[in-house]
PDB file of C-alpha atoms in Angstrom:
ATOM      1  CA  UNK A   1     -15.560 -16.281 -12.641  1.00 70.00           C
ATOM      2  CA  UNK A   2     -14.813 -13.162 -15.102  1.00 85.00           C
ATOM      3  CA  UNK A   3     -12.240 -10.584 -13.719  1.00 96.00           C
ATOM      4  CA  UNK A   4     -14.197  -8.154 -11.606  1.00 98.00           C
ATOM      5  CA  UNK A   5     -14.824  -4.572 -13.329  1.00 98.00           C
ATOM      6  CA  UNK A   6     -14.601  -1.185 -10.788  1.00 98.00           C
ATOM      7  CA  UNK A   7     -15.535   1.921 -11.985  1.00 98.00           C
ATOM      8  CA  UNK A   8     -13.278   5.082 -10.824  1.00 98.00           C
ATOM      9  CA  UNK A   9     -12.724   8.799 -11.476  1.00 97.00           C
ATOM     10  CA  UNK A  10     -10.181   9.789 -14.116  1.00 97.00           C
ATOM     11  CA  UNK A  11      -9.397  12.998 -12.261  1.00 95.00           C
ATOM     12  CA  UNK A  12     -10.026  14.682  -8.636  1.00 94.00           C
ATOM     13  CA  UNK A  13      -9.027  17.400  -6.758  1.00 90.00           C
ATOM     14  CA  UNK A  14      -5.367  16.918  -4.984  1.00 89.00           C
ATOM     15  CA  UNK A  15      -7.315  16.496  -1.430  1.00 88.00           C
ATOM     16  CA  UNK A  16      -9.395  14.032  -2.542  1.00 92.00           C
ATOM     17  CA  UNK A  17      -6.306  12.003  -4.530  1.00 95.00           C
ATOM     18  CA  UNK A  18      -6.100   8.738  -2.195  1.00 95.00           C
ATOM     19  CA  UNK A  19      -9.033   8.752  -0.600  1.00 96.00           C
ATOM     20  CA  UNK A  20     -11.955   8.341  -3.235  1.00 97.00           C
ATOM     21  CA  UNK A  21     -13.641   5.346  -2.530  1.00 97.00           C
ATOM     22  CA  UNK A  22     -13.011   2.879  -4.736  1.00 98.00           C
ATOM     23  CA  UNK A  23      -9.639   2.520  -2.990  1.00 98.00           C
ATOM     24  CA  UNK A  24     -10.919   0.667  -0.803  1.00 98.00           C
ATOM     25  CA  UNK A  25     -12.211  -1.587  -3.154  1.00 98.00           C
ATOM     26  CA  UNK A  26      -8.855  -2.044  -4.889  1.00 98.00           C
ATOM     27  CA  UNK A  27      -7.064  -2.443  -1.356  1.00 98.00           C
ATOM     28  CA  UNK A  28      -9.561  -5.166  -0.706  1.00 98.00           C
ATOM     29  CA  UNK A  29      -9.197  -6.994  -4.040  1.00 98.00           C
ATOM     30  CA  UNK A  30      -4.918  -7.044  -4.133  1.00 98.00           C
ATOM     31  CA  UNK A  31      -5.309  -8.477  -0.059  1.00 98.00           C
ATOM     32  CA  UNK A  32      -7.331 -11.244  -1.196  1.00 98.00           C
ATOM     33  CA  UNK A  33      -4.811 -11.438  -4.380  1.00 98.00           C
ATOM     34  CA  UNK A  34      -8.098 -10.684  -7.247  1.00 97.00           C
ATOM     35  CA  UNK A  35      -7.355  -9.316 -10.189  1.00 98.00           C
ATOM     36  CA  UNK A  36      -9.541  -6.574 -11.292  1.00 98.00           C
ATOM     37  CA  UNK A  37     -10.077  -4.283 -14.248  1.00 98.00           C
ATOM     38  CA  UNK A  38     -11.447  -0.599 -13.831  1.00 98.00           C
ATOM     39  CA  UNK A  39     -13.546   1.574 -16.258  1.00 98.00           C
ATOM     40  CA  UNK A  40     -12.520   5.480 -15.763  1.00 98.00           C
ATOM     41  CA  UNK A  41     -15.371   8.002 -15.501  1.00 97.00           C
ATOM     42  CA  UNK A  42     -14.435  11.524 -16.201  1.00 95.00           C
ATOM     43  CA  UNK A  43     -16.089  14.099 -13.804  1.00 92.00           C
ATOM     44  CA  UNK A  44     -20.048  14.651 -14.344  1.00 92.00           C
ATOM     45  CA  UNK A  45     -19.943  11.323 -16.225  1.00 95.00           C
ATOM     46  CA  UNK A  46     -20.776   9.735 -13.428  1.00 96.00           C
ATOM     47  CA  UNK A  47     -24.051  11.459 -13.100  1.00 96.00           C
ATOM     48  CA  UNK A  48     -24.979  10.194 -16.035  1.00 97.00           C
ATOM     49  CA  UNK A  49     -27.670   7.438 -17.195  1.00 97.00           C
ATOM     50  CA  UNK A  50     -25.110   4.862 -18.403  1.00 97.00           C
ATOM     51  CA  UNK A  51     -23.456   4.853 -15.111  1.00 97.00           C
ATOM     52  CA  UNK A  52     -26.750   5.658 -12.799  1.00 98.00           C
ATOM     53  CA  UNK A  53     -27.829   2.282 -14.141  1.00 97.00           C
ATOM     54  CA  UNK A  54     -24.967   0.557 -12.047  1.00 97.00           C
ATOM     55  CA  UNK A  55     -24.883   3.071  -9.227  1.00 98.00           C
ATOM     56  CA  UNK A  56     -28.443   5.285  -8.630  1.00 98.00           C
ATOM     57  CA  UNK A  57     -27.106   7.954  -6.855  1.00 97.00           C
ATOM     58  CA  UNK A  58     -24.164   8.937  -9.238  1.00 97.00           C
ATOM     59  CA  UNK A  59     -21.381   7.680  -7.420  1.00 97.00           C
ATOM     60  CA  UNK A  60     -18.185   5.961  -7.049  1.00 97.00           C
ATOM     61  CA  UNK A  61     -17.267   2.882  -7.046  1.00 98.00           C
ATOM     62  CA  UNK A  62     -19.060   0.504  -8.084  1.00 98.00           C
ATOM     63  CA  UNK A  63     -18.102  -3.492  -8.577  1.00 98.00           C
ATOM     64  CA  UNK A  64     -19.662  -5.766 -11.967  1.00 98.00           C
ATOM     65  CA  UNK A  65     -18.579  -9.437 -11.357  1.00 96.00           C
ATOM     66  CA  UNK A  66     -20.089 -12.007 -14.588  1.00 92.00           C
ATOM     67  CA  UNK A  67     -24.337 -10.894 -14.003  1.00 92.00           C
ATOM     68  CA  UNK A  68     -23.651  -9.312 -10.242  1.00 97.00           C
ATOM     69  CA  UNK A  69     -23.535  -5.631 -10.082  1.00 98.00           C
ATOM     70  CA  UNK A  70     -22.742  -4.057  -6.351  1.00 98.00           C
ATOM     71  CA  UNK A  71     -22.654  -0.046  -5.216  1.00 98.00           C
ATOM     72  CA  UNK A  72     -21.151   1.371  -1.682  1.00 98.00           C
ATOM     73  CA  UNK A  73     -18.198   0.725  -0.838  1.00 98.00           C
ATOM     74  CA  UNK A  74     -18.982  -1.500   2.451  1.00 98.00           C
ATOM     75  CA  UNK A  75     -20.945  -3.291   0.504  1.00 98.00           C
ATOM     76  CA  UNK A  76     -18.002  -4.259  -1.952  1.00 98.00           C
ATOM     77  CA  UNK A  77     -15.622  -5.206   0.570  1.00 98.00           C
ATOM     78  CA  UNK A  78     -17.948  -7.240   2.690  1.00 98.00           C
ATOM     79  CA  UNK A  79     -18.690  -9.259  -0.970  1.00 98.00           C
ATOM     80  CA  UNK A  80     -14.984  -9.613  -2.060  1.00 98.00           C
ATOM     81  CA  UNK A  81     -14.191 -10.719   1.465  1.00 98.00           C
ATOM     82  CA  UNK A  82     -16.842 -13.283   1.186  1.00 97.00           C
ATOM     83  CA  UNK A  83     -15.866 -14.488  -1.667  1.00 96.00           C
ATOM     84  CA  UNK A  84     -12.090 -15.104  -1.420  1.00 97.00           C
ATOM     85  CA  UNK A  85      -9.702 -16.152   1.838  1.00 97.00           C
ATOM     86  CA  UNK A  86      -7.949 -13.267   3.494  1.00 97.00           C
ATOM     87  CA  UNK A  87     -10.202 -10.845   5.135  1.00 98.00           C
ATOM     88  CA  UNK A  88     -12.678 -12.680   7.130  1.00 98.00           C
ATOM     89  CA  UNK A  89     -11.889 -14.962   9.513  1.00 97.00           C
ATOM     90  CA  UNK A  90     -12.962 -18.890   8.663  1.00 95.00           C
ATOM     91  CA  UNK A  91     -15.332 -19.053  11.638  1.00 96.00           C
ATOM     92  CA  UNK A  92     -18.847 -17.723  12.206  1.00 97.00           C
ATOM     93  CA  UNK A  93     -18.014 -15.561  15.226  1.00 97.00           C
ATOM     94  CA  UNK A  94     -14.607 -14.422  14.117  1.00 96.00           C
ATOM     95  CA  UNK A  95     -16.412 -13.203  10.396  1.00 98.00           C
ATOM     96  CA  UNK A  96     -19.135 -11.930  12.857  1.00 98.00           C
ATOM     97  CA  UNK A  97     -16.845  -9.273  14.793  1.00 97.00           C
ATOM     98  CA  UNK A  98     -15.087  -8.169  11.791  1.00 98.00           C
ATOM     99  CA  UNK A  99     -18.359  -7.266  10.267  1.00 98.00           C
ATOM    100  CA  UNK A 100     -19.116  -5.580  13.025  1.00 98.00           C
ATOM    101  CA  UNK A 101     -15.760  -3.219  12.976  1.00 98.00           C
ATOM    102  CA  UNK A 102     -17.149  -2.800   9.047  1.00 98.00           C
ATOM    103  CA  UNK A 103     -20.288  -1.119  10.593  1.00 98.00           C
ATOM    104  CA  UNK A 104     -18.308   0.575  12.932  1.00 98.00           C
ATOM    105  CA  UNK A 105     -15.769   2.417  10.713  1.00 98.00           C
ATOM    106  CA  UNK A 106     -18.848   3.772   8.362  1.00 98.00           C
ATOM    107  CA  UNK A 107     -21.647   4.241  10.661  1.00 98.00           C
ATOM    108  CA  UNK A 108     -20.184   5.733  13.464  1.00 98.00           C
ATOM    109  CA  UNK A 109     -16.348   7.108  13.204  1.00 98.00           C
ATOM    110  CA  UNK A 110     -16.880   7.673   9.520  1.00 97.00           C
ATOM    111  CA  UNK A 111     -19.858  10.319   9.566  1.00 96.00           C
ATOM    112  CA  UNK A 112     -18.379  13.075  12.103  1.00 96.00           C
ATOM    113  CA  UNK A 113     -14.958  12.719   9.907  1.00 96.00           C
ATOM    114  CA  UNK A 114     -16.841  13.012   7.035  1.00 93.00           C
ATOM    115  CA  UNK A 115     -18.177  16.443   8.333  1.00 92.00           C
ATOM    116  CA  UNK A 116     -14.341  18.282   8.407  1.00 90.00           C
ATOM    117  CA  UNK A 117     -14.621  17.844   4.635  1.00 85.00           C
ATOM    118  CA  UNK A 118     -17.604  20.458   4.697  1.00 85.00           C
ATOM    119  CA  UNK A 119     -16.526  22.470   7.010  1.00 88.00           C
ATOM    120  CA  UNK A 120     -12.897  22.768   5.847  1.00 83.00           C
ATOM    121  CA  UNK A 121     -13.674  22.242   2.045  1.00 80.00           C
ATOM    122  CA  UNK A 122     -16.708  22.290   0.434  1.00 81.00           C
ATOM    123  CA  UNK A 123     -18.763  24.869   2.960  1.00 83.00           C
ATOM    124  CA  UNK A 124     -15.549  26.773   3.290  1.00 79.00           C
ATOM    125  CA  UNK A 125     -16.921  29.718   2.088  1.00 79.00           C
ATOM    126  CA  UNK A 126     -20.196  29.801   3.791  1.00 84.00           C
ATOM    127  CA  UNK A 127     -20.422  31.780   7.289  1.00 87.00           C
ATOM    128  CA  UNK A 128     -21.750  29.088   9.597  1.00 86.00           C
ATOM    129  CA  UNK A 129     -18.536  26.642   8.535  1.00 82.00           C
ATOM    130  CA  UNK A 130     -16.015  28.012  10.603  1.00 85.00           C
ATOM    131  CA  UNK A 131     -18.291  28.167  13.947  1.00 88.00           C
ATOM    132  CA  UNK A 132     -18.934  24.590  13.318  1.00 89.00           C
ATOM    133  CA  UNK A 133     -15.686  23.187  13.497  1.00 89.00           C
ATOM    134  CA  UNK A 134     -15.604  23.080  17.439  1.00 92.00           C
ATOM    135  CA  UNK A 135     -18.288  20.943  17.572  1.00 94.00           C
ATOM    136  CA  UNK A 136     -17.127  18.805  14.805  1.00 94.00           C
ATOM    137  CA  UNK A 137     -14.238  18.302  16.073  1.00 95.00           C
ATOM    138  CA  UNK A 138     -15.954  17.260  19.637  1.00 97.00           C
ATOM    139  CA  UNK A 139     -17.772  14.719  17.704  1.00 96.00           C
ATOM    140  CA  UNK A 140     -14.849  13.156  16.649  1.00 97.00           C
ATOM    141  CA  UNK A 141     -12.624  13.643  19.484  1.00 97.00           C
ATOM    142  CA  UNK A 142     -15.431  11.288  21.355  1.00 98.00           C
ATOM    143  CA  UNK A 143     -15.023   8.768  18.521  1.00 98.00           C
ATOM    144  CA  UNK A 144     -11.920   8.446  18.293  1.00 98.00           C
ATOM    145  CA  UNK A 145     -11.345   8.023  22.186  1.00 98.00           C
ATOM    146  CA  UNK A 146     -13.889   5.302  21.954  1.00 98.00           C
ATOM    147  CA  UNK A 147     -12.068   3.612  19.358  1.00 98.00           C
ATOM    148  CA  UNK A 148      -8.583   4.101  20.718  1.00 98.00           C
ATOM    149  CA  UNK A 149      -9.488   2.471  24.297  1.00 98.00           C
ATOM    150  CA  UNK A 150     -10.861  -0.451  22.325  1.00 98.00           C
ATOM    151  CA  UNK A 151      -8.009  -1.032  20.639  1.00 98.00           C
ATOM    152  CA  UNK A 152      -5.688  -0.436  23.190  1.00 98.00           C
ATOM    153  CA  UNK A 153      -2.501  -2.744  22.427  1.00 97.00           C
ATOM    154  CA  UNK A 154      -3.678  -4.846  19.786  1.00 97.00           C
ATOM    155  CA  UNK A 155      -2.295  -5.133  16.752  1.00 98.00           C
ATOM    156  CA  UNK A 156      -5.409  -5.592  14.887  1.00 98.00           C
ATOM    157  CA  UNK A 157      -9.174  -5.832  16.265  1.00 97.00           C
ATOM    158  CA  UNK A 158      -9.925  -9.109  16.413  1.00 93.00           C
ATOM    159  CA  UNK A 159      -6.983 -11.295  15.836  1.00 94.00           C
ATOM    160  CA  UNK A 160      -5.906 -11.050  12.397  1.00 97.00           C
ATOM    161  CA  UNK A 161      -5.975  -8.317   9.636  1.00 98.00           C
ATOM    162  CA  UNK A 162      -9.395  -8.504   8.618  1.00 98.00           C
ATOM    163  CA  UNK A 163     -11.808  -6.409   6.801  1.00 98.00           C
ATOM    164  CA  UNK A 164     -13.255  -4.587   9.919  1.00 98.00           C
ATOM    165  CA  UNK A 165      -9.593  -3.111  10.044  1.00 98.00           C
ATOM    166  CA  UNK A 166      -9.375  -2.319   6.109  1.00 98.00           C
ATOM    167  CA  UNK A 167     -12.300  -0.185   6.613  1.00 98.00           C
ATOM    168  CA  UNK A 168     -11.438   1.375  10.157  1.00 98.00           C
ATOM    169  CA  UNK A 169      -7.840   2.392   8.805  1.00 98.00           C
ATOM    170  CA  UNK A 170      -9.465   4.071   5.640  1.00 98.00           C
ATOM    171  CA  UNK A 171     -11.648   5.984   7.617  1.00 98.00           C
ATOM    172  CA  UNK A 172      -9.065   6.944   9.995  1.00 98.00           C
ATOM    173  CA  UNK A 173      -6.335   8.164   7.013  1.00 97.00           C
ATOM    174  CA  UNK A 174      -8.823  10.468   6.499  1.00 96.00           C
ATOM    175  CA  UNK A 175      -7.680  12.879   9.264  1.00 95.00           C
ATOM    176  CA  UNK A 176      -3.858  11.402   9.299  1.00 95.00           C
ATOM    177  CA  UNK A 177      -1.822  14.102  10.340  1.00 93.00           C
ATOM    178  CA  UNK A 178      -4.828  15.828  12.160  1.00 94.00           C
ATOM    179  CA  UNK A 179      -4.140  16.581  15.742  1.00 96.00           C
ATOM    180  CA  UNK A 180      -7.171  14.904  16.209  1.00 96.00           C
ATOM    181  CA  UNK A 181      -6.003  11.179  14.967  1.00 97.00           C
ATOM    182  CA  UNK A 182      -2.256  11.747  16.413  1.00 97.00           C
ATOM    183  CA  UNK A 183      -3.217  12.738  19.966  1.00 98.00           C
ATOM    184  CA  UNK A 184      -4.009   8.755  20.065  1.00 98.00           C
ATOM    185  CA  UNK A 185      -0.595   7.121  19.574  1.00 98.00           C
ATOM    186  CA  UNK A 186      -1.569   3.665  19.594  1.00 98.00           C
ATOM    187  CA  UNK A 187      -4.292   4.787  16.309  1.00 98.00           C
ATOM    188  CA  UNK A 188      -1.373   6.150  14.658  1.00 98.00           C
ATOM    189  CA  UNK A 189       0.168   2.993  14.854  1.00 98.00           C
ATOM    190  CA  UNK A 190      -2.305   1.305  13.500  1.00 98.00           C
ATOM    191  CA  UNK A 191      -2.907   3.242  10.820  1.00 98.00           C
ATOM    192  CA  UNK A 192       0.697   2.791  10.177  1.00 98.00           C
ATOM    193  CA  UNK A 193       0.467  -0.800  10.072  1.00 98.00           C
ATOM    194  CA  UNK A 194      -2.526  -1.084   7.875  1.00 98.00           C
ATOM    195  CA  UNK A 195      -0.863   1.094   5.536  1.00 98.00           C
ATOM    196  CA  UNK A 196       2.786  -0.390   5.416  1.00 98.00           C
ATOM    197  CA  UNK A 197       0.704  -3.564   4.253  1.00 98.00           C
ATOM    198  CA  UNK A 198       1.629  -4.390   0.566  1.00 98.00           C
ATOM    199  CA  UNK A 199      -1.525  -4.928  -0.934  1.00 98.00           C
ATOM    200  CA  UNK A 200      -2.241  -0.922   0.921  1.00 98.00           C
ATOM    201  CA  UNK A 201       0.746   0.183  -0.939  1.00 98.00           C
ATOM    202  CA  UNK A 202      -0.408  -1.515  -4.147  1.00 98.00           C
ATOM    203  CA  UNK A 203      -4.099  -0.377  -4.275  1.00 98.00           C
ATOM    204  CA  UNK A 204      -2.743   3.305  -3.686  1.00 97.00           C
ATOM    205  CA  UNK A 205      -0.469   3.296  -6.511  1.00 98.00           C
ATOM    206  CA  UNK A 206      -3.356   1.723  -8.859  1.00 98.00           C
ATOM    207  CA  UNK A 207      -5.003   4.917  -8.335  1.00 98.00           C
ATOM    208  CA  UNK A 208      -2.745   7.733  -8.172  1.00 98.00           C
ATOM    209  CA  UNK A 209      -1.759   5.888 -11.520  1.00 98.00           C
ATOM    210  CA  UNK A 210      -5.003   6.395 -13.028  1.00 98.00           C
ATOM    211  CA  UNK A 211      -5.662  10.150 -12.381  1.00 97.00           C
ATOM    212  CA  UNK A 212      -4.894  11.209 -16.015  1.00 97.00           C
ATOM    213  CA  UNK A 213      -7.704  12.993 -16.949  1.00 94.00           C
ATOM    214  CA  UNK A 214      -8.675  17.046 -16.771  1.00 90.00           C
ATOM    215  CA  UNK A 215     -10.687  19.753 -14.457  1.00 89.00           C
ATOM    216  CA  UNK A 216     -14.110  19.609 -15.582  1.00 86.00           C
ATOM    217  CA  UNK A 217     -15.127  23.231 -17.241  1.00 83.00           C
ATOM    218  CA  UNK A 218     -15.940  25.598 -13.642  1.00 80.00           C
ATOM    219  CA  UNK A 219     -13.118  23.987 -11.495  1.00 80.00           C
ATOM    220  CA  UNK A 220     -10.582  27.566 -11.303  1.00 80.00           C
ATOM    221  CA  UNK A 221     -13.295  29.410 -10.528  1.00 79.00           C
ATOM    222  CA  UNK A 222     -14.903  27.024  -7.910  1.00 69.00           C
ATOM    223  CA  UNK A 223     -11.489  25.894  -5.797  1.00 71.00           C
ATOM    224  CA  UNK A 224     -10.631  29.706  -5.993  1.00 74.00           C
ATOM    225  CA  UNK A 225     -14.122  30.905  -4.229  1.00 68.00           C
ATOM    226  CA  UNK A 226     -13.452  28.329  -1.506  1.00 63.00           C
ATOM    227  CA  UNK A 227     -10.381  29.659  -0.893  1.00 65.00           C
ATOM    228  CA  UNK A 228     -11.222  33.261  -0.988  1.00 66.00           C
ATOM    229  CA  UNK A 229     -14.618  32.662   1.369  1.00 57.00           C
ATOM    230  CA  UNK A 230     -12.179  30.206   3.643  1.00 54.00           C
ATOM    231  CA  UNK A 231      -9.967  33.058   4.072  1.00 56.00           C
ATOM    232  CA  UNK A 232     -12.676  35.554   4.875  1.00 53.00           C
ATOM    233  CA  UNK A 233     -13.698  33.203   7.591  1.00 51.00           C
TER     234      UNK A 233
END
């Protein structure tokens, strides 16, 4: 089988540094122990037809393995954790549940979280984004309660590190330090624990390592509109 080939950004915004997607790609290839090469997009590059070939909606990452190309992150994992020992379990039910925590972490605790990054970031400037955030944050207070009672004093989900909790710990870093995430101790402990992991510490290094590149043209101007309309609000 040839090494597997991700694609990444070259350069991002300091929030977004640790938290672009194909991280969780490269935390699920050093778990299983894969070796992996990456081809470095530089912003608006990824819009283009070269890359839209591999991924139609202009995104990040994507995964080429010998004649197998693969977009969406969930979609990755699920693949490289079918592929190799280490993230799924070896019997039906066990791979089963941790699938399930997959679909969990992006369908339902991922898309409320995912709204704080409008609201705080990219809609920052508008007037309705401020008067959203209460609800927003309801949204995700219910998740997050859900998830925590679930949990309770496991270590993992369901047994074993598995993929469901590589995908439920990168959605929850998302809001790490958020009142939100620490009013759940035993969630901050988790988190913890899936990112004292080694393979964690080695997939985040990979890519803070490869964030060499440049601002695209428009980048001053944009972050400092943000920040002057988050200010107004």
């Amino acid at each position: 089988m040839a090494t597997p080939t991700i694609t990444a950004f070259d350069w991002v915004p300091d929030f977004a540094k640790g938290q672009v997607r194909d991280f969780r790609v490269r935390w699920a290839l050093e778990e299983v122990g894969q070796p992996y090469e990456v081809r470095y997009l530089s912003q608006g590059e990824q819009k283009g037809p070269e890359h839209r070939a591999r991924q139609p909606f202009g995104q990040v990452p994507t995964y080429e393995e010998d004649r197998l190309t693969l977009f969406e992150s969930g979609a990755i994992v699920h693949h490289i954790a079918s592929q190799w020992p280490g993230l799924f379990p070896d019997d039906a039910a066990g791979r089963a549940l941790a699938i399930e925590w997959m679909f969990a972490a992006l369908n339902t605790v991922e898309p409320p979280i995912g709204e704080l990054a409008y609201v705080d970031i990219f809609e920052a400037d508008k007037p309705w984004s401020k008067p959203r955030r209460p609800a927003v944050e309801e949204r995700i207070a219910s998740r997050l309660k859900d998830v925590a009672k679930r949990l309770g004093d496991q270590q993992w989900f369901n047994g074993d590190f598995s993929a469901g909790d590589l995908m439920m710990i990168a959605v929850l870093r998302i809001i790490e330090t958020d009142p939100l995430l620490t009013a759940h101790p035993n969630l901050v402990a988790y988190v913890k624990r899936g990112t004292d992991r080694p393979a964690f510490r080695r997939a985040i290094d990979a890519q803070m390592a490869g964030f060499t590149g440049s601002p695209p043209p428009g980048f001053a101007e944009w972050e400092a509109k943000l920040k002057a309309g988050a200010g107004a609000n």
